[in-house]
């Protein structure tokens, strides 16, 4: 855009002043007028030039750094090039500002008329392009058609659902998600379309599904899946059509919409597909669970389940973990009597009484595992954890477990 507030300005003098000391803005202005006064006679005197409007307002931006003052000076000029150059050179004769030694250097003389000419050229190009742009007849035709289709959309039923004008007279209808979807299908020539307008299925849609052949056409995203599930739950649906993954019905072209509707599948086939997907997913989760259970010898049942999937349904396979991961220990556990303890070390096993174990603990070396037919409490854990890092028991009631100790409760595994 053209620079504002410059009036008849032709040039702007940009100069930099450096003073060896602290000065203020009014000191710099005073030095400019005071030290140039009378140098070039009345015709180029700054005060006279300002009075006549041939020199604009002199602007000073002042910064004080490390005991020095640096000022950026701008002087708008409507003089010709020669007079402006002389005036700029005059500024460089300033050698003091107040009590401080100073130097002035002209950095640039900006030609405002050049910038205006550049603006004029660029703007003229834009105007010429607008004048030379061809009128697209096809665009006009499409806009007219679009306005007609916009007029075709109606409000259907007590809920005033967006719909095409042929919903009542057609034997089959297309149910979409929202108003924008209805407009897009109308644009493509489908007039038997109606929108749900939300995740809660309107009663009007439910009633129509009982009387007409219904095709559900939803977006290819998570929202589309949720709406489809709701419609399948409450409506009598005949066919399912989906937009491509990640796409919305409202953004599809006519060719894409026709392709999606031609690829619609009977609802029975869709439900069969979903059932197969669920079964395969469940099978994969179970196989993964078995693999983790067989290959994680130092984890508890909770650790394994969380490794597989946090919402894994352990209730489906209550004996799996017990028989695969700790089968050998579990078999030894069930053969013990109450309060008996089986200590295992380097393949050697010994059954002792719990009290006997505690009394003679100092005589024992480290154990690979300890199996206790009873409840393990905090006191027992504090006694045993230095002798082993693996304890099996019927139940565990502890507050704090040492980091290197694994406690397996067979009672939690339906022993």
PDB file of N, CA and C in Angstrom, residues 149-192:
ATOM      1  N   UNK A 149     -31.028 -25.971  -6.468  1.00  0.00           N
ATOM      2  CA  UNK A 149     -30.990 -27.105  -5.532  1.00  0.00           C
ATOM      3  C   UNK A 149     -31.165 -26.640  -4.105  1.00  0.00           C
ATOM      4  N   UNK A 150     -30.569 -25.486  -3.774  1.00  0.00           N
ATOM      5  CA  UNK A 150     -30.754 -24.925  -2.423  1.00  0.00           C
ATOM      6  C   UNK A 150     -32.228 -24.677  -2.154  1.00  0.00           C
ATOM      7  N   UNK A 151     -32.939 -24.284  -3.236  1.00  0.00           N
ATOM      8  CA  UNK A 151     -34.373 -24.053  -3.088  1.00  0.00           C
ATOM      9  C   UNK A 151     -35.140 -25.351  -2.945  1.00  0.00           C
ATOM     10  N   UNK A 152     -34.527 -26.474  -3.400  1.00  0.00           N
ATOM     11  CA  UNK A 152     -35.202 -27.768  -3.343  1.00  0.00           C
ATOM     12  C   UNK A 152     -35.164 -28.388  -1.948  1.00  0.00           C
ATOM     13  N   UNK A 153     -34.184 -28.021  -1.122  1.00  0.00           N
ATOM     14  CA  UNK A 153     -34.083 -28.642   0.198  1.00  0.00           C
ATOM     15  C   UNK A 153     -35.289 -28.251   1.039  1.00  0.00           C
ATOM     16  N   UNK A 154     -35.840 -29.225   1.753  1.00  0.00           N
ATOM     17  CA  UNK A 154     -37.048 -28.989   2.551  1.00  0.00           C
ATOM     18  C   UNK A 154     -36.802 -29.384   4.001  1.00  0.00           C
ATOM     19  N   UNK A 155     -37.739 -29.031   4.845  1.00  0.00           N
ATOM     20  CA  UNK A 155     -37.727 -29.461   6.246  1.00  0.00           C
ATOM     21  C   UNK A 155     -38.793 -30.541   6.396  1.00  0.00           C
ATOM     22  N   UNK A 156     -38.355 -31.734   6.803  1.00  0.00           N
ATOM     23  CA  UNK A 156     -39.259 -32.893   6.803  1.00  0.00           C
ATOM     24  C   UNK A 156     -39.548 -33.347   8.228  1.00  0.00           C
ATOM     25  N   UNK A 157     -40.830 -33.641   8.476  1.00  0.00           N
ATOM     26  CA  UNK A 157     -41.232 -34.193   9.766  1.00  0.00           C
ATOM     27  C   UNK A 157     -41.273 -33.169  10.894  1.00  0.00           C
ATOM     28  N   UNK A 158     -41.763 -33.609  12.062  1.00  0.00           N
ATOM     29  CA  UNK A 158     -41.850 -32.711  13.225  1.00  0.00           C
ATOM     30  C   UNK A 158     -40.489 -32.157  13.647  1.00  0.00           C
ATOM     31  N   UNK A 159     -39.434 -32.927  13.390  1.00  0.00           N
ATOM     32  CA  UNK A 159     -38.089 -32.473  13.781  1.00  0.00           C
ATOM     33  C   UNK A 159     -37.484 -31.507  12.770  1.00  0.00           C
ATOM     34  N   UNK A 160     -38.217 -31.263  11.640  1.00  0.00           N
ATOM     35  CA  UNK A 160     -37.755 -30.370  10.578  1.00  0.00           C
ATOM     36  C   UNK A 160     -36.376 -30.784  10.072  1.00  0.00           C
ATOM     37  N   UNK A 161     -36.262 -32.042   9.686  1.00  0.00           N
ATOM     38  CA  UNK A 161     -34.993 -32.585   9.223  1.00  0.00           C
ATOM     39  C   UNK A 161     -34.698 -32.111   7.797  1.00  0.00           C
ATOM     40  N   UNK A 162     -33.444 -31.770   7.475  1.00  0.00           N
ATOM     41  CA  UNK A 162     -33.084 -31.406   6.103  1.00  0.00           C
ATOM     42  C   UNK A 162     -33.291 -32.594   5.178  1.00  0.00           C
ATOM     43  N   UNK A 163     -33.971 -32.375   4.055  1.00  0.00           N
ATOM     44  CA  UNK A 163     -34.284 -33.495   3.165  1.00  0.00           C
ATOM     45  C   UNK A 163     -34.474 -32.996   1.743  1.00  0.00           C
ATOM     46  N   UNK A 164     -34.425 -33.943   0.808  1.00  0.00           N
ATOM     47  CA  UNK A 164     -34.736 -33.643  -0.582  1.00  0.00           C
ATOM     48  C   UNK A 164     -36.231 -33.736  -0.812  1.00  0.00           C
ATOM     49  N   UNK A 165     -36.726 -33.172  -1.922  1.00  0.00           N
ATOM     50  CA  UNK A 165     -38.184 -33.116  -2.168  1.00  0.00           C
ATOM     51  C   UNK A 165     -38.813 -34.454  -2.515  1.00  0.00           C
ATOM     52  N   UNK A 166     -37.988 -35.485  -2.783  1.00  0.00           N
ATOM     53  CA  UNK A 166     -38.538 -36.773  -3.218  1.00  0.00           C
ATOM     54  C   UNK A 166     -38.601 -37.814  -2.101  1.00  0.00           C
ATOM     55  N   UNK A 167     -38.377 -37.411  -0.858  1.00  0.00           N
ATOM     56  CA  UNK A 167     -38.392 -38.375   0.244  1.00  0.00           C
ATOM     57  C   UNK A 167     -39.755 -39.052   0.379  1.00  0.00           C
ATOM     58  N   UNK A 168     -40.811 -38.293   0.237  1.00  0.00           N
ATOM     59  CA  UNK A 168     -42.156 -38.852   0.407  1.00  0.00           C
ATOM     60  C   UNK A 168     -42.558 -39.769  -0.737  1.00  0.00           C
ATOM     61  N   UNK A 169     -42.201 -39.408  -1.969  1.00  0.00           N
ATOM     62  CA  UNK A 169     -42.715 -40.149  -3.125  1.00  0.00           C
ATOM     63  C   UNK A 169     -41.811 -41.312  -3.540  1.00  0.00           C
ATOM     64  N   UNK A 170     -40.594 -41.379  -3.037  1.00  0.00           N
ATOM     65  CA  UNK A 170     -39.673 -42.459  -3.408  1.00  0.00           C
ATOM     66  C   UNK A 170     -39.901 -43.699  -2.555  1.00  0.00           C
ATOM     67  N   UNK A 171     -39.704 -44.870  -3.182  1.00  0.00           N
ATOM     68  CA  UNK A 171     -39.813 -46.123  -2.445  1.00  0.00           C
ATOM     69  C   UNK A 171     -38.586 -46.380  -1.583  1.00  0.00           C
ATOM     70  N   UNK A 172     -37.464 -45.784  -1.973  1.00  0.00           N
ATOM     71  CA  UNK A 172     -36.233 -45.953  -1.187  1.00  0.00           C
ATOM     72  C   UNK A 172     -35.664 -44.581  -0.842  1.00  0.00           C
ATOM     73  N   UNK A 173     -34.971 -44.492   0.283  1.00  0.00           N
ATOM     74  CA  UNK A 173     -34.381 -43.231   0.724  1.00  0.00           C
ATOM     75  C   UNK A 173     -32.925 -43.456   1.122  1.00  0.00           C
ATOM     76  N   UNK A 174     -32.161 -42.366   1.083  1.00  0.00           N
ATOM     77  CA  UNK A 174     -30.762 -42.382   1.520  1.00  0.00           C
ATOM     78  C   UNK A 174     -30.669 -41.545   2.794  1.00  0.00           C
ATOM     79  N   UNK A 175     -30.206 -42.145   3.861  1.00  0.00           N
ATOM     80  CA  UNK A 175     -30.087 -41.443   5.148  1.00  0.00           C
ATOM     81  C   UNK A 175     -28.628 -41.036   5.346  1.00  0.00           C
ATOM     82  N   UNK A 176     -28.398 -39.737   5.504  1.00  0.00           N
ATOM     83  CA  UNK A 176     -27.039 -39.209   5.705  1.00  0.00           C
ATOM     84  C   UNK A 176     -26.955 -38.528   7.069  1.00  0.00           C
ATOM     85  N   UNK A 177     -25.778 -37.973   7.366  1.00  0.00           N
ATOM     86  CA  UNK A 177     -25.555 -37.435   8.712  1.00  0.00           C
ATOM     87  C   UNK A 177     -26.102 -36.014   8.898  1.00  0.00           C
ATOM     88  N   UNK A 178     -25.793 -35.084   7.978  1.00  0.00           N
ATOM     89  CA  UNK A 178     -26.152 -33.696   8.218  1.00  0.00           C
ATOM     90  C   UNK A 178     -26.639 -32.959   6.988  1.00  0.00           C
ATOM     91  N   UNK A 179     -26.981 -31.691   7.197  1.00  0.00           N
ATOM     92  CA  UNK A 179     -27.539 -30.835   6.149  1.00  0.00           C
ATOM     93  C   UNK A 179     -26.584 -30.693   4.961  1.00  0.00           C
ATOM     94  N   UNK A 180     -25.270 -30.538   5.253  1.00  0.00           N
ATOM     95  CA  UNK A 180     -24.289 -30.382   4.174  1.00  0.00           C
ATOM     96  C   UNK A 180     -24.255 -31.612   3.279  1.00  0.00           C
ATOM     97  N   UNK A 181     -24.465 -32.796   3.865  1.00  0.00           N
ATOM     98  CA  UNK A 181     -24.514 -34.028   3.069  1.00  0.00           C
ATOM     99  C   UNK A 181     -25.725 -34.034   2.141  1.00  0.00           C
ATOM    100  N   UNK A 182     -26.869 -33.561   2.659  1.00  0.00           N
ATOM    101  CA  UNK A 182     -28.092 -33.479   1.848  1.00  0.00           C
ATOM    102  C   UNK A 182     -27.866 -32.564   0.651  1.00  0.00           C
ATOM    103  N   UNK A 183     -27.268 -31.397   0.897  1.00  0.00           N
ATOM    104  CA  UNK A 183     -27.015 -30.433  -0.179  1.00  0.00           C
ATOM    105  C   UNK A 183     -26.092 -31.020  -1.245  1.00  0.00           C
ATOM    106  N   UNK A 184     -25.074 -31.762  -0.819  1.00  0.00           N
ATOM    107  CA  UNK A 184     -24.140 -32.337  -1.787  1.00  0.00           C
ATOM    108  C   UNK A 184     -24.824 -33.396  -2.646  1.00  0.00           C
ATOM    109  N   UNK A 185     -25.665 -34.218  -2.024  1.00  0.00           N
ATOM    110  CA  UNK A 185     -26.380 -35.230  -2.810  1.00  0.00           C
ATOM    111  C   UNK A 185     -27.423 -34.594  -3.739  1.00  0.00           C
ATOM    112  N   UNK A 186     -28.070 -33.503  -3.294  1.00  0.00           N
ATOM    113  CA  UNK A 186     -28.985 -32.781  -4.178  1.00  0.00           C
ATOM    114  C   UNK A 186     -28.225 -32.219  -5.378  1.00  0.00           C
ATOM    115  N   UNK A 187     -27.030 -31.703  -5.126  1.00  0.00           N
ATOM    116  CA  UNK A 187     -26.190 -31.165  -6.200  1.00  0.00           C
ATOM    117  C   UNK A 187     -25.874 -32.243  -7.235  1.00  0.00           C
ATOM    118  N   UNK A 188     -25.776 -33.495  -6.765  1.00  0.00           N
ATOM    119  CA  UNK A 188     -25.454 -34.613  -7.668  1.00  0.00           C
ATOM    120  C   UNK A 188     -26.703 -35.283  -8.230  1.00  0.00           C
ATOM    121  N   UNK A 189     -27.883 -34.738  -7.929  1.00  0.00           N
ATOM    122  CA  UNK A 189     -29.108 -35.248  -8.524  1.00  0.00           C
ATOM    123  C   UNK A 189     -29.901 -36.229  -7.691  1.00  0.00           C
ATOM    124  N   UNK A 190     -29.473 -36.486  -6.445  1.00  0.00           N
ATOM    125  CA  UNK A 190     -30.204 -37.413  -5.568  1.00  0.00           C
ATOM    126  C   UNK A 190     -31.181 -36.608  -4.703  1.00  0.00           C
ATOM    127  N   UNK A 191     -32.474 -36.808  -4.940  1.00  0.00           N
ATOM    128  CA  UNK A 191     -33.482 -36.010  -4.246  1.00  0.00           C
ATOM    129  C   UNK A 191     -34.209 -36.782  -3.148  1.00  0.00           C
ATOM    130  N   UNK A 192     -33.914 -38.084  -3.024  1.00  0.00           N
ATOM    131  CA  UNK A 192     -34.574 -38.922  -2.016  1.00  0.00           C
ATOM    132  C   UNK A 192     -33.687 -39.080  -0.784  1.00  0.00           C
TER     133      UNK A 192
END
